[in-house]
Rosetta silent file (secondary structure, phi, psi, omega in degrees, C-alpha in Angstrom):
SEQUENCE: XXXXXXXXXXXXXXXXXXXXXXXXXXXXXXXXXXXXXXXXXXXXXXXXXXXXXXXXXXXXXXXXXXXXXXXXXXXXXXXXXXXXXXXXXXXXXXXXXXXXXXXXXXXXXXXXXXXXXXXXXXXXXXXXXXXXXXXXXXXXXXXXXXXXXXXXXXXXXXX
SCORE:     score description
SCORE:     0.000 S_00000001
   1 L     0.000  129.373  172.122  103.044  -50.993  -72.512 S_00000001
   2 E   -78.632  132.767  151.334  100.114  -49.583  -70.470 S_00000001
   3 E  -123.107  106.956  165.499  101.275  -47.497  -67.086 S_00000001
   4 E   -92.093  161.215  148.580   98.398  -46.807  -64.875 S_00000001
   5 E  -128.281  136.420  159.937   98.436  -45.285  -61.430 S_00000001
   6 E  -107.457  137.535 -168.645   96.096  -46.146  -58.603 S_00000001
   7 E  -175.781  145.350  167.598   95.846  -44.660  -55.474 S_00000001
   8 E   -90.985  139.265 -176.154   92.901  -43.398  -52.982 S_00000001
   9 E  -123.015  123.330  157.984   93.166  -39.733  -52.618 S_00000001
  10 L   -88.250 -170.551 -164.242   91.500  -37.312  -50.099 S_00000001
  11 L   -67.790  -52.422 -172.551   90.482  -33.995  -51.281 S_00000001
  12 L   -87.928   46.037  174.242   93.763  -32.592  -50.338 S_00000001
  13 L    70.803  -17.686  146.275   95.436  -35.299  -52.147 S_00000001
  14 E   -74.183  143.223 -158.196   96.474  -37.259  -49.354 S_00000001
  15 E  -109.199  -49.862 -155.328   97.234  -40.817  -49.257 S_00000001
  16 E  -138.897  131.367  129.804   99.419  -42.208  -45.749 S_00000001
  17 L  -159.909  139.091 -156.182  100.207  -41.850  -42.662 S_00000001
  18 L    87.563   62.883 -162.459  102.542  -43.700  -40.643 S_00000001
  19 L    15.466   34.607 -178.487  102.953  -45.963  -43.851 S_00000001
  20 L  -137.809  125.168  163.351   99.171  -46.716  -43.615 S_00000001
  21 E    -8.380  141.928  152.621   96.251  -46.307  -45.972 S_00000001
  22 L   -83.599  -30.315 -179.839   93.885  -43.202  -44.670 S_00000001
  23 L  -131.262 -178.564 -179.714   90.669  -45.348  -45.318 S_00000001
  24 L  -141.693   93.510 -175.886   89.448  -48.529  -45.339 S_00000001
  25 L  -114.518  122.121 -177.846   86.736  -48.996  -48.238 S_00000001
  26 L   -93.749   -7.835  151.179   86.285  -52.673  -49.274 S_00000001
  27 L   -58.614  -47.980 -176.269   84.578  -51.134  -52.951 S_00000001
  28 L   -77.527  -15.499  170.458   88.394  -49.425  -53.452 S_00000001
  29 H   -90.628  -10.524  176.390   90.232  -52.781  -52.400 S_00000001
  30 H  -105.749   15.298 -177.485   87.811  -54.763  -54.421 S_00000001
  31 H  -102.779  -56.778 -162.178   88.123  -52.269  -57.391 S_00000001
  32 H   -62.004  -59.990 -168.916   92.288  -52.295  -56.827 S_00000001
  33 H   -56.819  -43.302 -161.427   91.905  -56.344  -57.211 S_00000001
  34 H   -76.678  -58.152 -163.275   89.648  -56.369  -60.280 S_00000001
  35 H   -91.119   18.986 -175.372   92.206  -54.089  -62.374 S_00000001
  36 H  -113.721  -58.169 -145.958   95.753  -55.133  -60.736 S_00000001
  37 L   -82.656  122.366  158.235   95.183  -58.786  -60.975 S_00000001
  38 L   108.268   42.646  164.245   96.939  -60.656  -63.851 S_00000001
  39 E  -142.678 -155.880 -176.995   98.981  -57.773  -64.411 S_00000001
  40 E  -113.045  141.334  168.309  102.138  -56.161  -63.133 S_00000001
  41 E  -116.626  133.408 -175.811  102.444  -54.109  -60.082 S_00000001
  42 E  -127.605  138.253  167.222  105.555  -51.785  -59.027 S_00000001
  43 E  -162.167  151.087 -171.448  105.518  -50.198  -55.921 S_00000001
  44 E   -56.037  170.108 -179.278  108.194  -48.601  -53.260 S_00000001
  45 L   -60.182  -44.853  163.170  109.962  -50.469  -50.602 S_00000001
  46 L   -75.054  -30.352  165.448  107.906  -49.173  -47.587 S_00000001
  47 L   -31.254  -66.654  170.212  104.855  -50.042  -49.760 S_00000001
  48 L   -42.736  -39.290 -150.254  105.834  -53.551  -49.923 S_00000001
  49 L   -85.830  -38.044 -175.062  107.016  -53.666  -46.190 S_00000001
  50 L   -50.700  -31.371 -163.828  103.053  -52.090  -45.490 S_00000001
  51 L   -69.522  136.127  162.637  101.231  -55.310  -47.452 S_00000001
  52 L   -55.072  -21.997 -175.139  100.151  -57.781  -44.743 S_00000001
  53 L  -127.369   42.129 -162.282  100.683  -61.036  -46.338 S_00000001
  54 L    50.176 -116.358 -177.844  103.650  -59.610  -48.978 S_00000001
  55 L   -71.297  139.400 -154.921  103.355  -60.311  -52.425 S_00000001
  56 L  -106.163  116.872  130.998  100.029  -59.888  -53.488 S_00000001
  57 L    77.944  -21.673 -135.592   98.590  -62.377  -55.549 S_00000001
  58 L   115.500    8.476 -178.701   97.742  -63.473  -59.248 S_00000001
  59 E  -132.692  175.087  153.339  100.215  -60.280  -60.334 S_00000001
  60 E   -86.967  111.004 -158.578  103.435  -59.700  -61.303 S_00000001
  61 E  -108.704   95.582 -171.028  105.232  -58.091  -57.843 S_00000001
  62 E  -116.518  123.559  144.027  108.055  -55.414  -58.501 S_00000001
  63 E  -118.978  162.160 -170.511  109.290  -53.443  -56.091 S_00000001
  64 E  -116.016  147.269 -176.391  111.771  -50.669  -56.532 S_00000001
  65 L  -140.473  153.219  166.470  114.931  -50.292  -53.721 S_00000001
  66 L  -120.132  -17.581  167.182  117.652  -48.863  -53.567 S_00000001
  67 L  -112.591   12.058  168.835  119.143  -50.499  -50.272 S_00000001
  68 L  -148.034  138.614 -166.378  117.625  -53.964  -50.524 S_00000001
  69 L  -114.314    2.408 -179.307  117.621  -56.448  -53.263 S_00000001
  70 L  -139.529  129.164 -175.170  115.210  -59.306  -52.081 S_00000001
  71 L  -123.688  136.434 -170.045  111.995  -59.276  -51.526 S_00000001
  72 L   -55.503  101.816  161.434  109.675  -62.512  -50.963 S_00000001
  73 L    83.765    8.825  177.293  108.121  -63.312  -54.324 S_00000001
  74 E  -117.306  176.121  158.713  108.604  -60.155  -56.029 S_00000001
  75 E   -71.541  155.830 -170.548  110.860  -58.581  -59.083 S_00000001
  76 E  -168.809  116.842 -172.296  113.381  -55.780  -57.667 S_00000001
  77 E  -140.300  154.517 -157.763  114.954  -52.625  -59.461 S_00000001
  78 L  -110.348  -10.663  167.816  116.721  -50.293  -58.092 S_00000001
  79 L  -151.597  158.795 -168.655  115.216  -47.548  -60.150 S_00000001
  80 H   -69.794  -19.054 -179.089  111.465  -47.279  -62.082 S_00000001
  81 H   -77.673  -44.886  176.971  113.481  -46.796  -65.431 S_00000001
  82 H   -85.078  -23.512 -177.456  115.522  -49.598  -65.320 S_00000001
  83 H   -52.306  -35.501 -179.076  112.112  -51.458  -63.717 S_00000001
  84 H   -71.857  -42.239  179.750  110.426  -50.559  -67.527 S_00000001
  85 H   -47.995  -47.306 -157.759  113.272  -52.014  -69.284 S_00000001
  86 L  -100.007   35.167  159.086  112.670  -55.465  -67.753 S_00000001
  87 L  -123.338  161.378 -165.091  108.815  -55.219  -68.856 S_00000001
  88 L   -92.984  177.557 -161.558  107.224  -56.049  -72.023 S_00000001
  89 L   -81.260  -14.431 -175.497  105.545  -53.867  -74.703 S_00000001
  90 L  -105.834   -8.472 -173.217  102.179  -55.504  -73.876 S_00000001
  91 L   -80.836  142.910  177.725  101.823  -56.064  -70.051 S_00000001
  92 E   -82.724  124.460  174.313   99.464  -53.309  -68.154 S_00000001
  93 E  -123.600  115.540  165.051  101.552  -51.979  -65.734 S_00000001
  94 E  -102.941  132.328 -140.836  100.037  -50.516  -62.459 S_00000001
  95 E  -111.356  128.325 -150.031  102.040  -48.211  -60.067 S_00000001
  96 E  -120.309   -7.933  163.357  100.627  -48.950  -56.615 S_00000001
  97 E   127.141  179.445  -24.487  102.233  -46.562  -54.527 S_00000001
  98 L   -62.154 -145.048 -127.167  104.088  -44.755  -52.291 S_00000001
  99 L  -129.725  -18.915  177.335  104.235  -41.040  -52.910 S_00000001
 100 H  -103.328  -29.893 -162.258  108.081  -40.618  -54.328 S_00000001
 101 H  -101.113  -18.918  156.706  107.238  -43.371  -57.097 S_00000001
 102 H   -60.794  -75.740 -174.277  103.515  -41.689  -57.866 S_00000001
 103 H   -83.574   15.119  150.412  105.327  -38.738  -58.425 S_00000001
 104 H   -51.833  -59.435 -146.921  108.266  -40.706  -60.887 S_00000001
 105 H   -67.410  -42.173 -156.631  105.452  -42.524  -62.287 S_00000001
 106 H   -42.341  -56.872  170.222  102.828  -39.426  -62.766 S_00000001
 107 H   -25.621  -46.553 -160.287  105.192  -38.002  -65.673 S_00000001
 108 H  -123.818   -0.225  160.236  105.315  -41.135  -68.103 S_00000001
 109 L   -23.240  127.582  159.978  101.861  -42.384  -67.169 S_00000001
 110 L   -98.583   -5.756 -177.798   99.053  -43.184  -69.348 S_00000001
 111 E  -154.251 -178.541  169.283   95.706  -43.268  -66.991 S_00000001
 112 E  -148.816   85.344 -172.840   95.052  -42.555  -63.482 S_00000001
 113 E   -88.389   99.998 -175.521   92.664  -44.533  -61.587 S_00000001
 114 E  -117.795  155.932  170.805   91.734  -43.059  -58.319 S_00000001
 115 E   -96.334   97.370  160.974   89.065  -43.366  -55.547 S_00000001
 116 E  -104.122  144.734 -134.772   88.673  -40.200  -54.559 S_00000001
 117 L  -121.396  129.778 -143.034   87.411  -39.923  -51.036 S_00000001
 118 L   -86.800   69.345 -178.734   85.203  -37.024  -50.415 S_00000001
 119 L  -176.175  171.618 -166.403   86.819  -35.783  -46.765 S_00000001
 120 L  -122.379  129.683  152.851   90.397  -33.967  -45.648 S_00000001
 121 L   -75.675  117.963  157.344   92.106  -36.250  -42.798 S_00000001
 122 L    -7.797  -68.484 -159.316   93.104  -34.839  -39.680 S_00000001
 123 L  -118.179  140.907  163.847   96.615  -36.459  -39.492 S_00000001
 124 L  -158.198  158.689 -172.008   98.233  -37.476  -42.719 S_00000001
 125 L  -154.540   28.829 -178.282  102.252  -37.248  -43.756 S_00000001
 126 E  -167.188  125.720 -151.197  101.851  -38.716  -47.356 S_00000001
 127 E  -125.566  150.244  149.777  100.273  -36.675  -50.613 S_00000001
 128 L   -96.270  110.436 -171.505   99.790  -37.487  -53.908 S_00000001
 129 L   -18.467  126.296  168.628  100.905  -35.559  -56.741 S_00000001
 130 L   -15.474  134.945  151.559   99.274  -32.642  -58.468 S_00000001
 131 L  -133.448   47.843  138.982   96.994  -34.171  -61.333 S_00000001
 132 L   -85.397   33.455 -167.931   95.155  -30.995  -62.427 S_00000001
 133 L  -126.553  -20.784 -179.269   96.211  -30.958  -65.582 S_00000001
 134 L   -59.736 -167.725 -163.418   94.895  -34.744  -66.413 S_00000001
 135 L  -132.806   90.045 -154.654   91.614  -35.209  -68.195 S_00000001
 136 L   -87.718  160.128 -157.681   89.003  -36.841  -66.336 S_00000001
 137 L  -138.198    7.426  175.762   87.179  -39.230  -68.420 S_00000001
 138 L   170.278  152.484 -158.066   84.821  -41.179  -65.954 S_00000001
 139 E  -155.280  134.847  170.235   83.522  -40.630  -62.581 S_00000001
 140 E  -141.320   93.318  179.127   81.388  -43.128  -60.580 S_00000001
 141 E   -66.525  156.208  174.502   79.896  -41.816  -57.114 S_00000001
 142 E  -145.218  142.315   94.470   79.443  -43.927  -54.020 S_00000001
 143 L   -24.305  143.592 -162.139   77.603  -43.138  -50.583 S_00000001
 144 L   -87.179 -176.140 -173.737   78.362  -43.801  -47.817 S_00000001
 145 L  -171.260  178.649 -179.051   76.740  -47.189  -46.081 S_00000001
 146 L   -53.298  -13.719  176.123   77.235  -49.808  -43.360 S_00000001
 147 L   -89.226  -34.281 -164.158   80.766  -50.603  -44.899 S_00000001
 148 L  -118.663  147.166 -151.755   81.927  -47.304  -46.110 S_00000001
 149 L  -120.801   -7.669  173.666   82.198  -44.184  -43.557 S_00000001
 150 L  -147.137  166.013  173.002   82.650  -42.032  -46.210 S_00000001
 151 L   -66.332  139.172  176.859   81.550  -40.639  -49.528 S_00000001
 152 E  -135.635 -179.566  170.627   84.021  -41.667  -52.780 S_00000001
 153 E  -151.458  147.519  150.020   83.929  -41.786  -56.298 S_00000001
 154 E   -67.150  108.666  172.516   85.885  -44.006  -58.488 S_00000001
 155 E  -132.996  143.274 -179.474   87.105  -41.428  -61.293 S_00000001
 156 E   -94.756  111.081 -163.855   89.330  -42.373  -64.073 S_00000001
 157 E  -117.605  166.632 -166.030   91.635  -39.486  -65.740 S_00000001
 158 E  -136.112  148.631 -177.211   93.870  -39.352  -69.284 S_00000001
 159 L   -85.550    0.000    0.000   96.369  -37.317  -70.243 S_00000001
C-alpha cells in the first residue's frame, strides 16, 4: 500500500478557510485528477461536505466520521486506522484533506504531493502540517497567467 498526501499549501502552510480552498488553480485541480483518479481517496467529513457534486469520480471515496455513518457513494470509517485495514496491500491511497487527517496521515505517509503556492493569505483558519523534515525530490515551477493569479510549483517530497 502506497499513502500519498496532496494538498495546496501557501508559504505559511495554509490550506482553508471557512472550509474552502485558498486558491483556485485549474493546473492543481487538473494535477489532483491525473494522480487521484482510479485510486482511493480518504478525506474528513467537512472535506466531503466542501465537494460540490460529492463523491468524486473514477476513485474509490472514503471518508472518515466519527458522528455520521453515510455518505452518498463513499466508504466510511470512523477512524484512518481502521480506514487502512479495509484497504488492500496494492491500492495507492491518497489523503485529500482536511488538516486533522493531514496531520494523522503525515506520520505513516509515504510521498507528499503538494502545489505550493508562492503567496501568504490574508484570512486563513486551516494549516498544514510541518513537513520540514521530508525530502524533496521534484519541483516543477509555474507563473502566473490568464488562469492562475499566482505563482506555484508542483513539488513532490519523500521521507
Amino acid at each position: 500500500m502506497k499513502i500519498s498526501i496532496i494538498a495546496a499549501v501557501a508559504q505559511n502552510r495554509a490550506i482553508g478557510n471557512d472550509n474552502k480552498l485558498l486558491y483556485w488553480l485549474p493546473n492543481d485541480l487538473k494535477r489532483f485528477k491525473n494522480l487521484t483518479t482510479g485510486h482511493t481517496i480518504i478525506m474528513g467529513r467537512k472535506t466531503f461536505e466542501s465537494l460540490p457534486n460529492g463523491a468524486l469520480p473514477n476513485r474509490r471515496n472514503i471518508v472518515l466520521s466519527k458522528s455520521k455513518s453515510n455518505f452518498a457513494g463513499c466508504d466510511c470509517y470512523s477512524s484512518l486506522e481502521e480506514t487502512l485495514r479495509h484497504c488492500s496491500n496494492d491500492e495507492d491511497i491518497y489523503i485529500i484533506g482536511g488538516a486533522s487527517v493531514y496531520t494523522q496521515a503525515i506520520k505513516i505517509a509515504d510521498q507528499l504531493c503538494l502545489t505550493e503556492v508562492h503567496d501568504t493569505p490574508k484570512e486563513a483558519d486551516t494549516y498544514f502540517p510541518p513537513y520540514d523534515d521530508w525530502k524533496e525530490i521534484r519541483r516543477e515551477e509555474h507563473g502566473k497567467d490568464e488562469k492562475h493569479a499566482y505563482e506555484y510549483a508542483f513539488v513532490d517530497y519523500a521521507r
